[in-house]
PDB file of C-alpha atoms in Angstrom:
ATOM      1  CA  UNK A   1     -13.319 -22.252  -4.311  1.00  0.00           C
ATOM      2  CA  UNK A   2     -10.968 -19.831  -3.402  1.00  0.00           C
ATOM      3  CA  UNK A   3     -10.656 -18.464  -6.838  1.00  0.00           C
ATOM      4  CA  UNK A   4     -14.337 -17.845  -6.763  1.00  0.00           C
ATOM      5  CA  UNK A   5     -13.930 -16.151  -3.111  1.00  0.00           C
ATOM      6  CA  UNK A   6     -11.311 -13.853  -4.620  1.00  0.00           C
ATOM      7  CA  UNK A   7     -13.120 -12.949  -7.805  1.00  0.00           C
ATOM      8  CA  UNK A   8     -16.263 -12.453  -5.633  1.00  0.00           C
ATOM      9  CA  UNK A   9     -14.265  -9.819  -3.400  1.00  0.00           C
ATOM     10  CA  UNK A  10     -12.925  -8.378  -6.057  1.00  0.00           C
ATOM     11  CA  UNK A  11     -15.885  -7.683  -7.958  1.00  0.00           C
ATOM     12  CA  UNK A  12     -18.001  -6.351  -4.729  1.00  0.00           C
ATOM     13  CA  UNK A  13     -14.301  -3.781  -3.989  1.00  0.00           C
ATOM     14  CA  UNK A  14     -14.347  -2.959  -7.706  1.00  0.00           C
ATOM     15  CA  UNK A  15     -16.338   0.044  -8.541  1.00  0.00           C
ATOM     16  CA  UNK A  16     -15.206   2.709  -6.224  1.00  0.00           C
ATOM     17  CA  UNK A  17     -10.731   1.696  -6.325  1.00  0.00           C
ATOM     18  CA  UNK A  18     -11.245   1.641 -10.147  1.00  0.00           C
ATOM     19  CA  UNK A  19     -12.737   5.510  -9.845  1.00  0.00           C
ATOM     20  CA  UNK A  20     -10.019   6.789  -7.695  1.00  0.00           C
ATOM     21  CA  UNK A  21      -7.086   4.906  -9.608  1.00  0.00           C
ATOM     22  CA  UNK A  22      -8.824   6.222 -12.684  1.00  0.00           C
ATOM     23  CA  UNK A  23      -9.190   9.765 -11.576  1.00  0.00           C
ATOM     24  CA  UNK A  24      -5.523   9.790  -9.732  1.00  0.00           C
ATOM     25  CA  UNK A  25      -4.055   8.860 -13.679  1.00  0.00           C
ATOM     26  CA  UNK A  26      -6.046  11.496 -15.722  1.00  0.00           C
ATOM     27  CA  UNK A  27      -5.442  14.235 -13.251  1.00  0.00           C
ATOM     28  CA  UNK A  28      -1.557  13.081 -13.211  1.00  0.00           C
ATOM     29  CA  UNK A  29      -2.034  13.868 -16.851  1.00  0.00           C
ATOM     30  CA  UNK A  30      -3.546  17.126 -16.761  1.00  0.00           C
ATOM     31  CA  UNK A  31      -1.249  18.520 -14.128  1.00  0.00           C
ATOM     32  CA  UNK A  32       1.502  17.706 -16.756  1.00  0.00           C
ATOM     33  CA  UNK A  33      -0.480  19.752 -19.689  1.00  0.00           C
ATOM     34  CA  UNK A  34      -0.545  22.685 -17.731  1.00  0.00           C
ATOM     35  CA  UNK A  35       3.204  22.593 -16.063  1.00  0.00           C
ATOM     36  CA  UNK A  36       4.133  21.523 -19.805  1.00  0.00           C
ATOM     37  CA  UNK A  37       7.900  22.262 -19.424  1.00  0.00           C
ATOM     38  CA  UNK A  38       9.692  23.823 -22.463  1.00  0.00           C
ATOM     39  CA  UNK A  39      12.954  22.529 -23.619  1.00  0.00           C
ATOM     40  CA  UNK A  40      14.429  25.154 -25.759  1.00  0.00           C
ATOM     41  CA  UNK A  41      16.590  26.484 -23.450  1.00  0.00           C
ATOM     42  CA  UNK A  42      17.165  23.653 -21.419  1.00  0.00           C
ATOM     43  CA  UNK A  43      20.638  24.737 -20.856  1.00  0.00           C
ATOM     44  CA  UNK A  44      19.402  27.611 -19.007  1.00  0.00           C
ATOM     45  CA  UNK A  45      17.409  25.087 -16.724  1.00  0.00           C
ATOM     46  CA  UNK A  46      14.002  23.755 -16.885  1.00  0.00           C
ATOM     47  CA  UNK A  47      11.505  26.864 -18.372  1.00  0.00           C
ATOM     48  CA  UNK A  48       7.823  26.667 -17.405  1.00  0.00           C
ATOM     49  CA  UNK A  49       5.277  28.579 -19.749  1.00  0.00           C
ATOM     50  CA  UNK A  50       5.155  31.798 -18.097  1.00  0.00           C
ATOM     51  CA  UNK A  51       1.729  31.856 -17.341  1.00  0.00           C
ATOM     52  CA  UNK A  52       3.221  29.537 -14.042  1.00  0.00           C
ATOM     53  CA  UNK A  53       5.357  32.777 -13.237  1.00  0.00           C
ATOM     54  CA  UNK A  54       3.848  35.664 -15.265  1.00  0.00           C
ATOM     55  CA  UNK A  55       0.161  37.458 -14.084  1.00  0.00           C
ATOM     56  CA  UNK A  56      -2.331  34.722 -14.856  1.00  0.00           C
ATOM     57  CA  UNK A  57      -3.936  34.445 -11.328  1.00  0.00           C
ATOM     58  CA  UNK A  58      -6.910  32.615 -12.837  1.00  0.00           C
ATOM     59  CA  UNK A  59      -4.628  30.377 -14.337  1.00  0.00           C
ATOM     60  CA  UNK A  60      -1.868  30.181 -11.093  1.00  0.00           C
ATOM     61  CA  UNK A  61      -5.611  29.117  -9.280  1.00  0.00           C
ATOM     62  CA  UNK A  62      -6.759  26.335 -11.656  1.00  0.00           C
ATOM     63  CA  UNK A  63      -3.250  24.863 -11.440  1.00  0.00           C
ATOM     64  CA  UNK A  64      -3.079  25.063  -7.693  1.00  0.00           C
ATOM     65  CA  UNK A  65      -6.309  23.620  -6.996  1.00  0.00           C
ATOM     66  CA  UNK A  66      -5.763  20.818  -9.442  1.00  0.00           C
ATOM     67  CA  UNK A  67      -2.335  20.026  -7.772  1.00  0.00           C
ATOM     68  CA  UNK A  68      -4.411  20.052  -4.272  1.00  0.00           C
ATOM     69  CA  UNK A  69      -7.274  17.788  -5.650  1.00  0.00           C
ATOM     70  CA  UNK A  70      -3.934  15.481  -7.296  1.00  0.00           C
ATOM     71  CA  UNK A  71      -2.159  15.435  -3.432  1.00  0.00           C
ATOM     72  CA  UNK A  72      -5.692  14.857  -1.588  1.00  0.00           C
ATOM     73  CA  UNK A  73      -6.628  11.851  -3.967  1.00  0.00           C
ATOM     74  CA  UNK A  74      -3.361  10.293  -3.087  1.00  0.00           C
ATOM     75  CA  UNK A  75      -4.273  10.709   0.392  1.00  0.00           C
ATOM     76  CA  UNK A  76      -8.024   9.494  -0.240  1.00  0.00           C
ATOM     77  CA  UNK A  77      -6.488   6.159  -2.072  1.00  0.00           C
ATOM     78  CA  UNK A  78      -4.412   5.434   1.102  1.00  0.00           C
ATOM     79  CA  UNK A  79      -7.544   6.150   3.287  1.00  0.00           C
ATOM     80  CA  UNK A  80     -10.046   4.394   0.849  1.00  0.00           C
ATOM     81  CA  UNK A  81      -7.554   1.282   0.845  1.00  0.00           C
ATOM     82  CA  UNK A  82      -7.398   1.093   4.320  1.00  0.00           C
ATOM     83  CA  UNK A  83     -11.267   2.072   5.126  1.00  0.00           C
ATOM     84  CA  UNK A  84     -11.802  -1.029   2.708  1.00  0.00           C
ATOM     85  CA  UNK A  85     -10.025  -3.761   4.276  1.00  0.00           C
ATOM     86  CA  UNK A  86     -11.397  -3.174   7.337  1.00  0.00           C
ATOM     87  CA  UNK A  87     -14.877  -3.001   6.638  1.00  0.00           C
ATOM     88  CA  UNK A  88     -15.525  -5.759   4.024  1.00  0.00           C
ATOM     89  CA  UNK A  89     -13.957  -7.876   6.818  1.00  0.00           C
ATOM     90  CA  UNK A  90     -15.849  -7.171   9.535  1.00  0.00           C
ATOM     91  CA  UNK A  91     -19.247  -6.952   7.717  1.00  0.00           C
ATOM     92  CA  UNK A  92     -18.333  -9.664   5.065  1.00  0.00           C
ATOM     93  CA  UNK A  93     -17.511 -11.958   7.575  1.00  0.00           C
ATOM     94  CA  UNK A  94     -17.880 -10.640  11.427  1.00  0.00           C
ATOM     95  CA  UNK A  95     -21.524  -8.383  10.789  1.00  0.00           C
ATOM     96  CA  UNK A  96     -24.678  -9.446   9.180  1.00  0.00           C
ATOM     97  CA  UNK A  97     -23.189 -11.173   6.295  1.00  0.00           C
ATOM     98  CA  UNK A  98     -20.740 -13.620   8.268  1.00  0.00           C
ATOM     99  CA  UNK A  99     -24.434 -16.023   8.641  1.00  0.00           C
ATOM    100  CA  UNK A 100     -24.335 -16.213   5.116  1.00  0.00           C
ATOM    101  CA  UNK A 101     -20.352 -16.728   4.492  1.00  0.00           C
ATOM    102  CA  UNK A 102     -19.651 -18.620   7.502  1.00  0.00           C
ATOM    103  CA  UNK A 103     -22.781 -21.204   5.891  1.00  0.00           C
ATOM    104  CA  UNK A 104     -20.469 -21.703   2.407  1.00  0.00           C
ATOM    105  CA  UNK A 105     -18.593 -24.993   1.755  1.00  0.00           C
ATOM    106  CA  UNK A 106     -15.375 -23.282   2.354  1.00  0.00           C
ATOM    107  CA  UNK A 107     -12.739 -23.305   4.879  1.00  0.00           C
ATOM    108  CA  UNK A 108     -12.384 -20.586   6.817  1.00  0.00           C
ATOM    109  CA  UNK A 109      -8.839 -19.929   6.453  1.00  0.00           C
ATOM    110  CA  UNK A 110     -10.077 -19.256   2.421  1.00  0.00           C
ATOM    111  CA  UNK A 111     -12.305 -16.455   3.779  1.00  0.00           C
ATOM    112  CA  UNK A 112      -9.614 -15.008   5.214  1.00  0.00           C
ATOM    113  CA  UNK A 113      -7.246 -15.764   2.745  1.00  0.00           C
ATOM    114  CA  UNK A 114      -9.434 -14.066  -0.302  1.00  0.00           C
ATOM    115  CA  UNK A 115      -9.885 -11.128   1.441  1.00  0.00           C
ATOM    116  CA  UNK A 116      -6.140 -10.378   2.405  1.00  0.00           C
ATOM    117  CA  UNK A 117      -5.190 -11.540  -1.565  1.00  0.00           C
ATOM    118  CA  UNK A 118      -7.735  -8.787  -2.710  1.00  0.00           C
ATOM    119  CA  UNK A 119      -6.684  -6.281  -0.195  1.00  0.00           C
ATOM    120  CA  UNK A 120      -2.966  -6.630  -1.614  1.00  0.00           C
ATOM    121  CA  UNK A 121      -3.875  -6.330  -5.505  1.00  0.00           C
ATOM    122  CA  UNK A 122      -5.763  -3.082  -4.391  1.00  0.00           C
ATOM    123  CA  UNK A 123      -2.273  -1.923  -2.723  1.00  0.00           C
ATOM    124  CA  UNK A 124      -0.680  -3.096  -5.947  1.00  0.00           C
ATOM    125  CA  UNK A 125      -2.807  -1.559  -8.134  1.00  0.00           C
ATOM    126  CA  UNK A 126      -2.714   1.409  -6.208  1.00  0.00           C
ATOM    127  CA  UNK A 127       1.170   1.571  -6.328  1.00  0.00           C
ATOM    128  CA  UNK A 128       1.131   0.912  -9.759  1.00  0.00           C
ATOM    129  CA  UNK A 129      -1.905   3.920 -10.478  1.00  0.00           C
ATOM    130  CA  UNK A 130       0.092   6.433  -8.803  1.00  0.00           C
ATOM    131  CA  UNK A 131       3.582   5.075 -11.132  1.00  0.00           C
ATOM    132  CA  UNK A 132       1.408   5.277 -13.956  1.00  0.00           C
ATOM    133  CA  UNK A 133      -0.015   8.855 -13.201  1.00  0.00           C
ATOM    134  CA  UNK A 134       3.768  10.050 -12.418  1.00  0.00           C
ATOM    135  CA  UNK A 135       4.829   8.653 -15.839  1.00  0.00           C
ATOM    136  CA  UNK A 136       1.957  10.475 -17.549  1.00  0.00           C
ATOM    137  CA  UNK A 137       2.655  13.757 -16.229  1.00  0.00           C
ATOM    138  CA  UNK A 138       6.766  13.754 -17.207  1.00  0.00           C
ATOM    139  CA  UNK A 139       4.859  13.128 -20.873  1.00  0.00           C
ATOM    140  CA  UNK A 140       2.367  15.508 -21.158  1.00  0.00           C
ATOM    141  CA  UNK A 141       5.146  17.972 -18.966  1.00  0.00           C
ATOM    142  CA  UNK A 142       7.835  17.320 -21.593  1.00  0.00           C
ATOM    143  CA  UNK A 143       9.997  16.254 -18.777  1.00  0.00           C
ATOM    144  CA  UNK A 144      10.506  12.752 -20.534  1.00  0.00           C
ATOM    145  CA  UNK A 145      11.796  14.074 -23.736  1.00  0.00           C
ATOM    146  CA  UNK A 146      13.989  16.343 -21.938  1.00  0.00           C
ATOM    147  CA  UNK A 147      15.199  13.547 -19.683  1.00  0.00           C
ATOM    148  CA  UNK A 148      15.345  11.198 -22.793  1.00  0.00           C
ATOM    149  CA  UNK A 149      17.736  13.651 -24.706  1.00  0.00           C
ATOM    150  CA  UNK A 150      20.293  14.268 -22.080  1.00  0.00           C
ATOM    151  CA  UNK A 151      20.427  11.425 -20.255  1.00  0.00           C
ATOM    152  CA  UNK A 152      23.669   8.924 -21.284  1.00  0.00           C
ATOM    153  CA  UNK A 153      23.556   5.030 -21.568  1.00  0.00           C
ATOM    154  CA  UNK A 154      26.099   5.143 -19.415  1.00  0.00           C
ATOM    155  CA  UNK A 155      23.207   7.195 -16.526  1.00  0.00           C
ATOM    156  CA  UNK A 156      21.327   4.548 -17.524  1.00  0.00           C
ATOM    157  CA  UNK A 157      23.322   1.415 -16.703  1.00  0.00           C
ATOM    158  CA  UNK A 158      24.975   2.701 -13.307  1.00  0.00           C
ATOM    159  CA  UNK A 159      21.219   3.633 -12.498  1.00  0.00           C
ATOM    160  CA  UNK A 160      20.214  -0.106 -12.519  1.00  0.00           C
ATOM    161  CA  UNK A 161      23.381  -0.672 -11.161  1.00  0.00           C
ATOM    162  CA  UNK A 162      21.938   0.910  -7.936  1.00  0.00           C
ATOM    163  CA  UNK A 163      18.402  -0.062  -8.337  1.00  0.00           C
ATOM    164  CA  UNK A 164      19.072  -4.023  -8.924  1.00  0.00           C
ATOM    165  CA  UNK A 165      21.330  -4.852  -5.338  1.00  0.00           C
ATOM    166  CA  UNK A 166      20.506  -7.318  -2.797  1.00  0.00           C
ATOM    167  CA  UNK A 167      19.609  -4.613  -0.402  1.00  0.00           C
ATOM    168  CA  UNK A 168      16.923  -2.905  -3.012  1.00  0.00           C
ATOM    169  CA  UNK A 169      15.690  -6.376  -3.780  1.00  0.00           C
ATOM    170  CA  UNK A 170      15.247  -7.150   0.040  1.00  0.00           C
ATOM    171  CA  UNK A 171      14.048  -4.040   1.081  1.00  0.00           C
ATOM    172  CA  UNK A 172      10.977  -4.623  -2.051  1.00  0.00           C
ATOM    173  CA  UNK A 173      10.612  -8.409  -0.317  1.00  0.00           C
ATOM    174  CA  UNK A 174      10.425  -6.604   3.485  1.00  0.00           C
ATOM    175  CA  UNK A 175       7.315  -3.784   2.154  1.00  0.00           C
ATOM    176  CA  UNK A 176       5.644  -6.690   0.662  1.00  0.00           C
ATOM    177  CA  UNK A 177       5.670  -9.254   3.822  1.00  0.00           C
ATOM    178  CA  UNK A 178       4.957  -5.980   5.936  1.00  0.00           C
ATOM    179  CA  UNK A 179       1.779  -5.196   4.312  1.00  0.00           C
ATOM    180  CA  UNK A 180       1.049  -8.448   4.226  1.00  0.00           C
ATOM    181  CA  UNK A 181       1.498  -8.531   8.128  1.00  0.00           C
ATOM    182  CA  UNK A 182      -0.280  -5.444   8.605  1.00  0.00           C
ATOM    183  CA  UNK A 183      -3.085  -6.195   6.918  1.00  0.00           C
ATOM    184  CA  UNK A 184      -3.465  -9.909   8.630  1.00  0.00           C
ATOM    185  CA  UNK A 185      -2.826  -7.586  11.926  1.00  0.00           C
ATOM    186  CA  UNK A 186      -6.210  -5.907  11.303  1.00  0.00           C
ATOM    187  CA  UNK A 187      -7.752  -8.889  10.838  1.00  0.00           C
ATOM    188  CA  UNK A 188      -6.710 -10.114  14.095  1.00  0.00           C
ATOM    189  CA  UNK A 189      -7.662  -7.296  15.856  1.00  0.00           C
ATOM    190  CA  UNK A 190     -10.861  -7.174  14.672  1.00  0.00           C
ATOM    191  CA  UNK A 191     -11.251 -10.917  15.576  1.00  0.00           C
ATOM    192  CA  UNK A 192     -10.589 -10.535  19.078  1.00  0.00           C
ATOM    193  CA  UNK A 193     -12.565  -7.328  19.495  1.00  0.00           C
ATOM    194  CA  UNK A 194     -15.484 -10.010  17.792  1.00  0.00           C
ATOM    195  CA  UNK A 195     -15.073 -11.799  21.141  1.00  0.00           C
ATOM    196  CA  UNK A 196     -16.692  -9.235  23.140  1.00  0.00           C
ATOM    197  CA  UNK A 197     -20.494  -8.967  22.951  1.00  0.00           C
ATOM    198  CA  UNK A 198     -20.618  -4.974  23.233  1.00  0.00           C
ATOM    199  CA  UNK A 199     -18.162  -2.261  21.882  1.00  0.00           C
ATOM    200  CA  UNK A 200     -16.778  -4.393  19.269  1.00  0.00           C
ATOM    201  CA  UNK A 201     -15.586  -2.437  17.347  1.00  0.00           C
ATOM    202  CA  UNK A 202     -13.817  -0.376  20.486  1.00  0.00           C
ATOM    203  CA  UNK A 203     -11.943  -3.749  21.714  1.00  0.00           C
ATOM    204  CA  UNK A 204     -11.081  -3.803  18.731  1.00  0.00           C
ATOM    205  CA  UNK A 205      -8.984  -0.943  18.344  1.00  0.00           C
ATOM    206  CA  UNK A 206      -7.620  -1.147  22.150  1.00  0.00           C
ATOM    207  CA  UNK A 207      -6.915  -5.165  20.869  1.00  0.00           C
ATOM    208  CA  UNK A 208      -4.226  -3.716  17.550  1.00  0.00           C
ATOM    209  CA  UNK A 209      -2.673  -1.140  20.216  1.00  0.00           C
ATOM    210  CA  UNK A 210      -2.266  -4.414  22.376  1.00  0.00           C
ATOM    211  CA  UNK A 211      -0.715  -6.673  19.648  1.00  0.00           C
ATOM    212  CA  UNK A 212       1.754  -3.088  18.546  1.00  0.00           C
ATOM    213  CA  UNK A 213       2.589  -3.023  22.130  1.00  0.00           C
ATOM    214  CA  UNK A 214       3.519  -6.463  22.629  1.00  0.00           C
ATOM    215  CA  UNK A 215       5.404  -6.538  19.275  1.00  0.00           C
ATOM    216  CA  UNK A 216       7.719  -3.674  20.704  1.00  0.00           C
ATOM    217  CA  UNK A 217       8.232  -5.355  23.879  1.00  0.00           C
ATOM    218  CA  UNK A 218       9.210  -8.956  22.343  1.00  0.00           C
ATOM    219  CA  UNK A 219      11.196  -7.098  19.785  1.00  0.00           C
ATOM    220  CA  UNK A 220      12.990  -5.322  22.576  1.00  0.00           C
ATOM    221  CA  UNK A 221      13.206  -8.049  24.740  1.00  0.00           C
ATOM    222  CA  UNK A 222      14.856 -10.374  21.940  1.00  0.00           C
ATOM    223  CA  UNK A 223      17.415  -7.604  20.608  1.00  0.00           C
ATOM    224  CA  UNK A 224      18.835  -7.337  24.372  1.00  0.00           C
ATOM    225  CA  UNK A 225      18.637 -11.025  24.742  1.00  0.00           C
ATOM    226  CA  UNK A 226      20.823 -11.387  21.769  1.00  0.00           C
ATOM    227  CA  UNK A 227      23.365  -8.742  22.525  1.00  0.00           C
ATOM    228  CA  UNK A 228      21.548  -6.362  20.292  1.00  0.00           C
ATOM    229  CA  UNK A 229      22.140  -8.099  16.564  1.00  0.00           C
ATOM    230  CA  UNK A 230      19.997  -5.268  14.960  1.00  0.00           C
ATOM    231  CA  UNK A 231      22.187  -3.047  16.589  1.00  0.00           C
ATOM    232  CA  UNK A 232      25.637  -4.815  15.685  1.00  0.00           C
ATOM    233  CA  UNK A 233      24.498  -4.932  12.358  1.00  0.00           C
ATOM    234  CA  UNK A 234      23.883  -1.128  11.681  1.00  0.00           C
ATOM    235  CA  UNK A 235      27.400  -0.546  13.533  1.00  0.00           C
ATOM    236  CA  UNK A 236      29.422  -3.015  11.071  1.00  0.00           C
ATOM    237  CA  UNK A 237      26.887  -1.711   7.718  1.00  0.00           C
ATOM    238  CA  UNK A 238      25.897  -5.235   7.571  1.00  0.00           C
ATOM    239  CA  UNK A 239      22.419  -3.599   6.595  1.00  0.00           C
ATOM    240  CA  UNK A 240      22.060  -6.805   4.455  1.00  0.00           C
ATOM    241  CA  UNK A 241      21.654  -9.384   8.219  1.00  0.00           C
ATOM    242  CA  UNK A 242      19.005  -6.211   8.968  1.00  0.00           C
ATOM    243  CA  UNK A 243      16.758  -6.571   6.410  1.00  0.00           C
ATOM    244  CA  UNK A 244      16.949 -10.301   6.775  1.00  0.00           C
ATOM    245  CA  UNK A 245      15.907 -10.335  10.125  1.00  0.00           C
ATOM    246  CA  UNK A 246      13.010  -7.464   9.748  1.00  0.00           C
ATOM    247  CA  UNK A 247      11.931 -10.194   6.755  1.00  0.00           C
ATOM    248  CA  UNK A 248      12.214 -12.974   9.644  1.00  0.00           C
ATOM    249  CA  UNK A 249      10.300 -11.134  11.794  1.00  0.00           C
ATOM    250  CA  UNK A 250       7.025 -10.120   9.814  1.00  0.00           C
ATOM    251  CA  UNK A 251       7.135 -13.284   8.561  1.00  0.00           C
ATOM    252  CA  UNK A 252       6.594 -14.909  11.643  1.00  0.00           C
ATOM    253  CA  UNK A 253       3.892 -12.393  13.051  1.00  0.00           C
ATOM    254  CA  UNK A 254       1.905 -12.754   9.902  1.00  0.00           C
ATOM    255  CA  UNK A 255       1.750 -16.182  10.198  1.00  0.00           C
ATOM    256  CA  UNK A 256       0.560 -15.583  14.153  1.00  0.00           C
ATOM    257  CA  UNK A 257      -1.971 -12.902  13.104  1.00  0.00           C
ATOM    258  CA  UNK A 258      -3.219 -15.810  10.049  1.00  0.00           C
ATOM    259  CA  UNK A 259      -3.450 -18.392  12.359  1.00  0.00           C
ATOM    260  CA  UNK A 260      -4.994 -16.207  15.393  1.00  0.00           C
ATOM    261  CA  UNK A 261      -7.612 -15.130  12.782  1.00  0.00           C
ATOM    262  CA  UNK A 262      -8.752 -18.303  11.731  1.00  0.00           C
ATOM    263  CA  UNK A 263      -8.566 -20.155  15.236  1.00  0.00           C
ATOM    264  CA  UNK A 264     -11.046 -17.132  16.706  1.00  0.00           C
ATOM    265  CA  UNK A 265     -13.191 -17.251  12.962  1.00  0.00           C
ATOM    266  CA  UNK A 266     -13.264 -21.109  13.388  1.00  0.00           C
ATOM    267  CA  UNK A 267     -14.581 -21.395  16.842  1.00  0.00           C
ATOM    268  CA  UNK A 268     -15.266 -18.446  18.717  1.00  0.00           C
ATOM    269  CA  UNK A 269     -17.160 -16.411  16.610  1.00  0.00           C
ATOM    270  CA  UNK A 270     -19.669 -13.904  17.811  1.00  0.00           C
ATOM    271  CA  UNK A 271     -21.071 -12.215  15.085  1.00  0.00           C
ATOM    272  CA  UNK A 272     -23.189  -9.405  15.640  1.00  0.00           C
TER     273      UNK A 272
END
């Protein structure tokens, strides 16, 4: 059932991410037709076509305003992304529609569960849009080709060299749990503001200042308690024990803010 939760949510979230991701990759591309760098003097440095530098003002204007459409739809996926996991949980589950969800043969930890799984791929897919559109533009720019014919096996190698470590890898492991907890932190929120019969939506923003002051004050509270680890482990470069512990740490709230969530969902629920 869960599966069917998840391609439900999916499909219903569908239609407007795919038209930003979509838009965010062919403008990448375009922005890289009209930079298009020129590599015939490359030892010189990197050569634009001169209408970039020369007297084209109609031109210098198209390429500016596509570059500020190209920055504002990265900002307007961030936005979207957010804007969406907030409202298809509160009116999927805590508005109008929660009599209808709340009535299906599910659990309701798969309610929640389907909507945080979709909310991720959407962060995913949104990472992997604006990779995607990046990778486009060094084509269509020529910066590739001009990357591709200097660049040494040897670049190559000490590159992964630095990109493959345990740090990299842990720091990767640390964005993912922390989205993870930030999303289930909404969620939260949002339940306990659903525990107030007026001004939900209100509590609900005073509730996720609540939980991000509380967070501070435990984490305080624990790094004097333990004669400041975080701190010992910055001053001896053991960054390694500090990325462990953040990993710890936003494990532990996200499985607080999942099991807050379901408890309120499960048998306090007010919906509106």
């Amino acid at each position: 059932m869960l599966g069917k939760l998840i391609k439900y949510e999916f499909k219903s979230t569908s239609r407007l991410m795919w038209f930003l991701y979509g838009a965010l990759i062919v403008v990448g591309a375009l922005l890289g037709f009209m930079f298009n760098v020129r590599g015939e003097d490359y030892d010189a440095g990197l050569m634009v076509r001169p209408f970039l530098t020369g007297d084209n003002s109609a031109f210098q204007i198209m390429f500016a305003s596509l570059l500020g459409i190209y920055v504002l739809m990265i900002q307007a996926i961030f936005i979207m992304t957010i804007i969406m996991i907030i409202t298809r949980f509160n009116k999927n589950l805590l508005g109008g529609e929660g009599y209808l969800m709340h009535t299906l043969p599910v659990k309701t930890h798969d309610l929640i569960l389907s909507k945080g799984i979709v909310a991720m791929i959407w962060g995913v897919i949104a990472i992997l849009s604006g990779l995607l559109s990046g990778f486009l533009f060094s084509i269509t720019s020529g910066l590739l080709r001009l990357i591709l014919r200097e660049i040494r096996w040897e670049d190559i190698s000490y590159i992964l060299s630095r990109v493959f470590t345990r740090d990299v890898i842990l720091g990767i492991v640390l964005v993912i749990v922390g989205s993870i907890t930030a999303i289930l932190s909404f969620y939260f929120a949002m339940a306990i503001g659903n525990l107030s019969n007026k001004n939900k939506f209100l509590y609900a923003v005073l509730a996720y200042v609540g939980i991000q002051v509380v967070i501070s004050i435990i984490v305080n509270v624990i790094g004097v308690a333990t004669g400041g680890i975080l701190e010992m482990a910055f001053s001896n470069r053991a960054f390694t024990t500090y990325l462990v512990l953040q990993i710890v740490q936003q494990a532990i709230l996200a499985v607080v803010f999942f099991f807050g969530t379901n408890y309120i969902l499960k048998n306090k629920l007010n919906l509106a």
